[in-house]
Amino acid sequence: MLAGMDSFQATIEADGRIEPRDAMPEGYRKTLIRQIAQHAHSEIIGMQPEGNWISRAPSLRRKAILMAKVQDEAGHGLYLYAAAETLGVDRADLLDLLHSGKQKYSSIFNYPTLTWADIGAIGWLVDGAAIVNQVPLCRCSYGPYARAMVRVCKEESFHQRQGFEILHTLCNGTEAQKAMAQDALNRWWWPSLMMFGPPDASSTHSEQSMAWGIKRHSNDELRQRFVDMTVPQADVLGIRVPDEGLTCDEETGHYSFTEPDFTELYEVVKGNGPCNQQRLAHRVKAHEDGAWVREAAAAYAEKQAAKAQGSAA
Amino acid sequence: MIEPLWEVFIRSRRGLSHVHVGSLHAPDATMALRNARDVYTRRQEGVSIWVVPATDITASSPDEKDEFFDPAGDKVYRHPTFYQVPEGVDHL
């Protein structure tokens, strides 16, 4: 019979799943809390660049779709906060850590959405990259995180398709519309490649996360997968990936591409991206502006509970 | 002010059991049901929802799972595959 950490190790080695009340190393718990919280924060901060275009969507159909997508992002955040809470933290505390800047969210959401084509580019590239990152997480060793990822991945594929459809429509429109799509690709390509994190050689958490079955593929492997998947899609759209060094190896079918400038990633992580302050300030304001709703709901619940107790007595 | 945690169970269609799908915070049961609808059934994933205060669930402990489930471990005769059926006997 294996108990405690021996049982944990045996489960990991057998590619089994760890569940909330199982014994686990403190480092495993901390790594997961950090990663799941950061993932959850990314989902809810990610509502902002897209929410920015709800009132200006070019048709009622596009508006309804975009609202559904932004609602999904909120839902994904909630699945993930729930998964994090199974590790013994409280959602309210995680939000405090986000608001005080002590926990991060994905740097991609610190870039602005300047035109309608950016909404297409986010769905196609940002959600596309997220899918490449998240599909392996469906097999993550921590059960609640893996299950949340299964739900998220099912919903993301709608997100990616709607983004591609927006760009496909623009690319088959006027010259100006096609130029708008090209401009969006130019601006979102490099930040999307950076979504996979630093190169393997300088990735700080990767090795231990792989050993624990939290992470299944290296950053560079996933980045390669994304490029291989996306470049032919750009060809269908008829717009060009902004990389002069991009070539396809006919034998392997893999593209070689220019590595993004990671100093930009580190700068954005540090808080020096185009929208860091705006995103966080908006998030804090939304939380504070919503306080009266939470208070009213709690007061109502208390009143109803008191009434029920009164009539029972 | 900390809103209570509710565990959410969903019946995906008639004829199937409710299955645990996750949890959420809500001040009371009515709000928990509405939130569960918005969070867990945006694509018609359910025809019925249960919400249960997380504190009302009593669970077996993973630390004692071996002892706890031991009694069933040595009773292979509870499975039909334990028995030898002679050649030529059908519908058994």
Coordinates of C-alpha atoms in Angstrom, one line a residue:
Chain A
M1 CA 0.0 0.0 0.0
L2 CA 1.4 3.4 -0.9
A3 CA 0.6 6.4 1.1
G4 CA 1.3 10.2 0.8
M5 CA 4.1 11.2 -1.5
D6 CA 4.8 7.6 -2.6
S7 CA 1.3 7.3 -3.8
F8 CA 1.7 10.7 -5.6
Q9 CA 4.8 9.6 -7.3
A10 CA 3.3 6.3 -8.3
T11 CA 0.2 8.0 -9.7
I12 CA 2.4 10.4 -11.8
E13 CA 4.6 7.6 -13.1
A14 CA 1.5 5.6 -14.2
D15 CA 0.2 8.7 -16.0
G16 CA -2.7 8.7 -13.6
R17 CA -4.6 11.8 -12.3
I18 CA -4.1 13.6 -9.0
E19 CA -7.4 14.7 -7.4
P20 CA -7.9 17.6 -4.9
R21 CA -7.6 15.8 -1.6
D22 CA -4.7 13.6 -2.6
A23 CA -1.3 14.2 -0.9
M24 CA 0.9 16.3 -3.2
P25 CA 4.3 18.0 -2.9
E26 CA 4.0 21.7 -1.9
G27 CA 5.8 22.7 -5.1
Y28 CA 3.2 20.9 -7.3
R29 CA 0.4 22.6 -5.5
K30 CA 2.1 26.0 -5.8
T31 CA 3.0 25.6 -9.5
L32 CA -0.6 24.6 -10.3
I33 CA -2.1 27.5 -8.3
R34 CA 0.2 29.9 -10.1
Q35 CA -0.5 28.5 -13.5
I36 CA -4.3 28.0 -13.2
A37 CA -4.7 31.5 -11.6
Q38 CA -2.7 33.1 -14.4
H39 CA -4.7 31.2 -16.9
A40 CA -8.0 32.3 -15.3
H41 CA -6.8 36.0 -15.1
S42 CA -5.9 35.8 -18.8
E43 CA -9.5 34.7 -19.6
I44 CA -11.2 37.6 -17.9
I45 CA -8.6 40.2 -18.9
G46 CA -9.0 38.8 -22.4
M47 CA -12.6 40.0 -22.4
Q48 CA -11.4 43.6 -22.7
P49 CA -9.7 43.9 -26.1
E50 CA -12.7 42.2 -27.7
G51 CA -15.4 43.8 -25.5
N52 CA -14.0 47.0 -27.0
W53 CA -15.6 46.2 -30.3
I54 CA -19.0 44.9 -29.3
S55 CA -20.7 48.3 -29.7
R56 CA -19.0 48.7 -33.1
A57 CA -19.4 45.3 -34.6
P58 CA -20.3 45.7 -38.3
S59 CA -23.6 43.8 -38.2
L60 CA -26.1 42.3 -35.7
R61 CA -24.8 38.8 -36.5
R62 CA -21.2 39.8 -35.7
K63 CA -22.3 41.6 -32.6
A64 CA -24.3 38.6 -31.3
I65 CA -21.3 36.3 -32.0
L66 CA -18.8 38.6 -30.3
M67 CA -21.0 38.9 -27.2
A68 CA -21.3 35.1 -27.0
K69 CA -17.5 34.8 -27.3
V70 CA -16.8 37.4 -24.6
Q71 CA -19.3 35.6 -22.4
D72 CA -17.4 32.4 -23.1
E73 CA -14.2 34.0 -21.9
A74 CA -15.9 34.9 -18.6
G75 CA -17.1 31.3 -18.3
H76 CA -13.6 30.0 -19.0
G77 CA -12.3 32.2 -16.2
L78 CA -14.9 30.8 -13.9
Y79 CA -14.1 27.2 -14.7
L80 CA -10.5 27.9 -14.0
Y81 CA -11.0 29.8 -10.8
A82 CA -13.1 26.9 -9.6
A83 CA -10.3 24.5 -10.5
A84 CA -7.8 26.7 -8.6
E85 CA -10.0 26.7 -5.6
T86 CA -9.8 22.9 -5.3
L87 CA -6.2 23.4 -4.3
G88 CA -7.2 25.3 -1.2
V89 CA -7.1 29.0 -2.3
D90 CA -10.0 31.4 -2.5
R91 CA -11.0 33.1 -5.7
A92 CA -11.4 36.5 -3.9
D93 CA -7.7 36.2 -2.9
L94 CA -6.6 35.4 -6.4
L95 CA -8.5 38.4 -7.7
D96 CA -6.7 40.6 -5.1
L97 CA -3.4 39.2 -6.4
L98 CA -4.3 40.1 -9.9
H99 CA -5.5 43.5 -9.0
S100 CA -2.3 44.3 -7.0
G101 CA -0.2 43.1 -9.9
K102 CA 1.3 40.2 -7.9
Q103 CA -0.1 37.6 -10.3
K104 CA 0.2 38.0 -14.1
Y105 CA -2.1 37.3 -17.1
S106 CA -1.1 36.5 -20.6
S107 CA 0.9 39.4 -22.2
I108 CA -1.0 39.1 -25.4
F109 CA -3.9 41.0 -23.9
N110 CA -1.7 44.1 -23.4
Y111 CA -1.9 44.9 -27.1
P112 CA -4.7 47.1 -28.4
T113 CA -7.5 46.2 -30.8
L114 CA -7.2 49.1 -33.3
T115 CA -9.5 47.9 -36.1
W116 CA -12.3 45.4 -36.7
A117 CA -9.8 43.1 -38.4
D118 CA -8.0 42.8 -35.0
I119 CA -11.1 40.9 -33.7
G120 CA -10.6 38.5 -36.6
A121 CA -6.9 38.2 -35.8
I122 CA -7.5 37.5 -32.1
G123 CA -9.9 34.7 -32.9
W124 CA -7.7 33.2 -35.5
L125 CA -4.2 33.7 -34.1
V126 CA -4.6 34.3 -30.3
D127 CA -7.3 31.6 -29.8
G128 CA -5.5 29.4 -32.3
A129 CA -2.3 29.6 -30.2
A130 CA -4.4 29.1 -27.0
I131 CA -5.8 25.9 -28.5
V132 CA -2.3 24.6 -29.3
N133 CA -1.4 25.4 -25.7
Q134 CA -4.5 24.0 -24.1
V135 CA -5.2 20.8 -26.0
P136 CA -2.2 19.0 -24.2
L137 CA -3.5 20.5 -20.9
C138 CA -6.6 18.3 -21.3
R139 CA -4.2 15.5 -20.2
C140 CA -2.6 17.5 -17.4
S141 CA -1.9 15.3 -14.3
Y142 CA -4.2 17.5 -12.1
G143 CA -7.8 16.2 -12.6
P144 CA -9.8 19.4 -12.1
Y145 CA -7.5 21.5 -14.4
A146 CA -7.6 18.8 -17.1
R147 CA -11.4 18.7 -16.9
A148 CA -11.8 22.4 -17.1
M149 CA -9.5 22.4 -20.2
V150 CA -11.7 19.9 -21.9
R151 CA -14.7 22.3 -21.6
V152 CA -12.6 25.2 -22.7
C153 CA -11.1 23.5 -25.7
K154 CA -14.6 22.5 -27.0
E155 CA -15.6 26.1 -26.9
E156 CA -12.4 27.7 -28.2
S157 CA -12.8 26.0 -31.6
F158 CA -15.9 28.3 -32.3
H159 CA -13.7 31.2 -31.3
Q160 CA -11.0 30.4 -33.8
R161 CA -13.4 29.7 -36.6
Q162 CA -15.3 33.0 -36.1
G163 CA -12.0 34.9 -36.2
F164 CA -11.0 33.2 -39.4
E165 CA -14.4 33.9 -40.9
I166 CA -14.1 37.6 -40.1
L167 CA -10.7 37.8 -41.9
H168 CA -11.9 35.6 -44.8
T169 CA -14.7 38.0 -45.3
L170 CA -12.4 41.0 -45.2
C171 CA -9.9 39.4 -47.5
N172 CA -12.6 38.8 -50.1
G173 CA -13.8 42.4 -49.8
T174 CA -12.4 45.7 -51.0
E175 CA -8.7 46.4 -51.3
A176 CA -8.9 48.5 -48.2
Q177 CA -10.6 45.7 -46.2
K178 CA -7.9 43.2 -47.3
A179 CA -5.2 45.7 -46.3
M180 CA -6.8 46.0 -42.9
A181 CA -6.6 42.2 -42.5
Q182 CA -2.9 42.2 -43.6
D183 CA -2.2 45.0 -41.1
A184 CA -3.9 43.0 -38.3
L185 CA -1.8 39.9 -39.2
N186 CA 1.4 42.1 -39.2
R187 CA 0.7 43.4 -35.7
W188 CA -0.6 40.1 -34.1
W189 CA 1.8 37.6 -35.6
W190 CA 4.8 38.2 -33.3
P191 CA 2.9 38.6 -30.1
S192 CA 1.0 35.4 -30.9
L193 CA 4.3 33.5 -31.3
M194 CA 5.4 34.8 -27.9
M195 CA 2.3 33.3 -26.3
F196 CA 4.1 30.0 -26.1
G197 CA 6.6 31.5 -23.7
P198 CA 10.4 32.0 -23.8
P199 CA 12.6 29.6 -25.8
D200 CA 13.1 26.2 -24.2
A201 CA 16.7 27.1 -23.2
S202 CA 15.6 30.0 -21.0
S203 CA 12.2 28.7 -19.7
T204 CA 12.4 28.6 -16.0
H205 CA 9.5 26.4 -14.9
S206 CA 9.4 23.9 -17.8
E207 CA 11.5 21.0 -16.7
Q208 CA 9.8 20.3 -13.3
S209 CA 6.3 20.9 -14.9
M210 CA 7.1 18.2 -17.5
A211 CA 8.2 15.8 -14.8
W212 CA 5.0 16.4 -12.9
G213 CA 2.9 15.9 -16.0
I214 CA 1.5 19.4 -15.8
K215 CA 3.1 20.3 -19.1
R216 CA 3.3 17.8 -21.9
H217 CA 5.3 19.6 -24.7
S218 CA 8.0 22.2 -24.6
N219 CA 7.4 25.9 -25.6
D220 CA 9.4 25.5 -28.8
E221 CA 7.5 22.4 -29.8
L222 CA 4.2 24.1 -29.4
R223 CA 5.4 27.2 -31.2
Q224 CA 6.4 25.0 -34.2
R225 CA 3.1 23.3 -34.2
F226 CA 1.3 26.6 -34.3
V227 CA 3.4 28.0 -37.2
D228 CA 2.9 24.7 -39.2
M229 CA -0.8 25.0 -38.7
T230 CA -1.3 28.7 -39.3
V231 CA 0.9 29.5 -42.3
P232 CA -1.2 27.5 -44.8
Q233 CA -4.3 29.2 -43.4
A234 CA -2.8 32.6 -44.2
D235 CA -2.2 31.3 -47.7
V236 CA -5.9 30.6 -48.0
L237 CA -6.7 34.1 -46.8
G238 CA -4.2 35.5 -49.3
I239 CA -2.3 37.5 -46.8
R240 CA 1.3 37.2 -45.9
V241 CA 2.9 36.2 -42.6
P242 CA 5.3 39.1 -41.8
D243 CA 8.5 37.0 -41.6
E244 CA 11.1 37.4 -44.4
G245 CA 12.9 34.3 -43.0
L246 CA 9.9 31.9 -43.4
T247 CA 10.6 28.8 -45.4
C248 CA 9.0 25.4 -45.7
D249 CA 11.1 22.3 -45.5
E250 CA 9.5 20.1 -48.2
E251 CA 10.9 16.9 -46.7
T252 CA 9.6 17.4 -43.1
G253 CA 6.7 19.6 -43.9
H254 CA 7.8 21.9 -41.1
Y255 CA 8.3 25.6 -41.5
S256 CA 11.4 27.3 -40.3
F257 CA 10.7 30.8 -39.0
T258 CA 12.4 33.8 -37.4
E259 CA 12.4 33.7 -33.6
P260 CA 10.4 36.6 -32.1
D261 CA 12.2 39.3 -30.3
F262 CA 11.7 38.1 -26.7
T263 CA 13.0 41.3 -25.2
E264 CA 9.6 42.7 -26.2
L265 CA 7.9 39.8 -24.3
Y266 CA 9.9 40.5 -21.1
E267 CA 9.2 44.2 -21.4
V268 CA 5.4 43.6 -21.7
V269 CA 5.5 41.1 -18.8
K270 CA 7.3 43.7 -16.7
G271 CA 4.3 46.1 -17.3
N272 CA 5.7 48.1 -20.2
G273 CA 3.3 46.9 -22.9
P274 CA 1.0 49.3 -24.7
C275 CA -2.1 48.6 -22.6
N276 CA -0.9 47.1 -19.2
Q277 CA -2.1 49.9 -17.1
Q278 CA -5.4 50.4 -18.9
R279 CA -6.3 46.7 -18.6
L280 CA -5.6 46.4 -14.9
A281 CA -7.2 49.8 -14.1
H282 CA -10.4 48.7 -16.0
R283 CA -10.4 45.3 -14.3
V284 CA -10.1 46.9 -10.8
K285 CA -12.8 49.5 -11.6
A286 CA -15.2 46.8 -12.9
H287 CA -14.7 44.9 -9.7
E288 CA -15.2 47.9 -7.5
D289 CA -18.2 49.1 -9.5
G290 CA -19.8 45.7 -9.0
A291 CA -19.4 45.6 -5.2
W292 CA -22.9 46.9 -4.6
V293 CA -24.4 44.0 -6.6
R294 CA -22.5 41.5 -4.5
E295 CA -23.5 43.3 -1.3
A296 CA -27.2 43.5 -2.4
A297 CA -27.2 39.8 -3.3
A298 CA -25.7 38.8 0.1
A299 CA -28.1 41.1 2.0
Y300 CA -31.0 39.5 0.1
A301 CA -29.8 36.0 0.8
E302 CA -29.4 36.8 4.5
K303 CA -32.9 38.3 4.7
Q304 CA -34.4 35.3 3.1
A305 CA -32.5 32.9 5.4
A306 CA -33.7 34.9 8.4
K307 CA -37.3 34.8 7.1
A308 CA -37.1 31.1 6.6
Q309 CA -35.8 30.6 10.1
G310 CA -38.5 32.9 11.5
S311 CA -41.3 30.9 9.9
A312 CA -39.8 27.6 11.0
A313 CA -39.6 28.7 14.7
Chain B
M1 CA -17.9 38.9 2.6
I2 CA -17.3 35.5 1.1
E3 CA -20.0 34.0 -1.0
P4 CA -20.6 30.3 -0.2
L5 CA -19.2 27.7 -2.6
W6 CA -21.7 25.4 -4.5
E7 CA -21.0 22.2 -6.3
V8 CA -22.8 21.8 -9.5
F9 CA -24.3 18.6 -11.0
I10 CA -25.9 18.4 -14.4
R11 CA -28.2 15.9 -16.1
S12 CA -27.2 16.2 -19.7
R13 CA -30.3 14.5 -21.0
R14 CA -33.3 12.6 -19.8
G15 CA -32.4 9.1 -18.8
L16 CA -28.9 9.9 -17.5
S17 CA -27.8 10.7 -14.0
H18 CA -26.6 14.1 -12.8
V19 CA -22.8 14.4 -13.1
H20 CA -20.5 16.8 -11.2
V21 CA -19.3 19.5 -13.6
G22 CA -17.6 22.0 -11.3
S23 CA -18.3 24.6 -8.7
L24 CA -19.2 28.3 -8.3
H25 CA -19.8 31.0 -5.7
A26 CA -23.3 32.4 -5.1
P27 CA -25.0 34.1 -2.1
D28 CA -28.0 31.7 -2.1
A29 CA -29.4 28.6 -3.8
T30 CA -31.5 30.6 -6.3
M31 CA -28.5 32.6 -7.5
A32 CA -26.4 29.4 -7.5
L33 CA -28.9 27.8 -10.0
R34 CA -28.9 30.8 -12.2
N35 CA -25.2 31.2 -12.2
A36 CA -24.8 27.4 -12.9
R37 CA -27.1 27.8 -15.9
D38 CA -25.0 30.7 -17.3
V39 CA -21.6 29.1 -16.5
Y40 CA -22.2 25.4 -17.3
T41 CA -25.0 25.2 -19.8
R42 CA -24.4 27.9 -22.4
R43 CA -24.6 25.3 -25.2
Q44 CA -27.6 23.2 -24.0
E45 CA -25.4 20.9 -22.0
G46 CA -28.2 20.2 -19.5
V47 CA -31.9 19.6 -18.9
S48 CA -31.6 19.7 -15.1
I49 CA -29.2 21.2 -12.6
W50 CA -28.5 20.4 -8.9
V51 CA -26.5 22.8 -6.7
V52 CA -25.3 21.6 -3.4
P53 CA -23.4 23.7 -0.7
A54 CA -19.9 22.4 -0.9
T55 CA -19.8 22.3 3.0
D56 CA -22.7 19.8 3.0
I57 CA -20.8 17.1 1.1
T58 CA -19.2 14.4 3.2
A59 CA -16.4 12.6 1.3
S60 CA -14.3 9.6 1.9
S61 CA -10.7 10.4 2.6
P62 CA -8.0 9.6 0.0
D63 CA -5.6 8.8 2.9
E64 CA -7.5 5.8 3.9
K65 CA -8.7 4.7 0.5
D66 CA -7.0 1.4 0.7
E67 CA -8.5 0.3 4.0
F68 CA -11.8 1.9 3.1
F69 CA -12.3 0.0 -0.1
D70 CA -10.4 -3.2 1.1
P71 CA -13.5 -5.2 1.9
A72 CA -14.4 -5.5 -1.8
G73 CA -10.9 -6.4 -2.8
D74 CA -11.0 -10.1 -2.1
K75 CA -14.5 -10.9 -3.3
V76 CA -13.9 -11.7 -6.9
Y77 CA -16.8 -14.2 -6.7
R78 CA -19.1 -11.1 -7.0
H79 CA -18.2 -10.9 -10.7
P80 CA -19.8 -13.3 -13.2
T81 CA -16.4 -13.8 -14.8
F82 CA -15.3 -15.7 -11.6
Y83 CA -17.5 -18.7 -12.6
Q84 CA -16.6 -21.5 -15.0
V85 CA -19.4 -22.3 -17.4
P86 CA -19.3 -25.7 -19.1
E87 CA -19.1 -25.9 -22.9
G88 CA -22.5 -25.8 -24.6
V89 CA -24.4 -23.9 -21.9
D90 CA -26.1 -20.8 -23.4
H91 CA -28.0 -17.9 -21.9
L92 CA -26.1 -18.1 -18.6

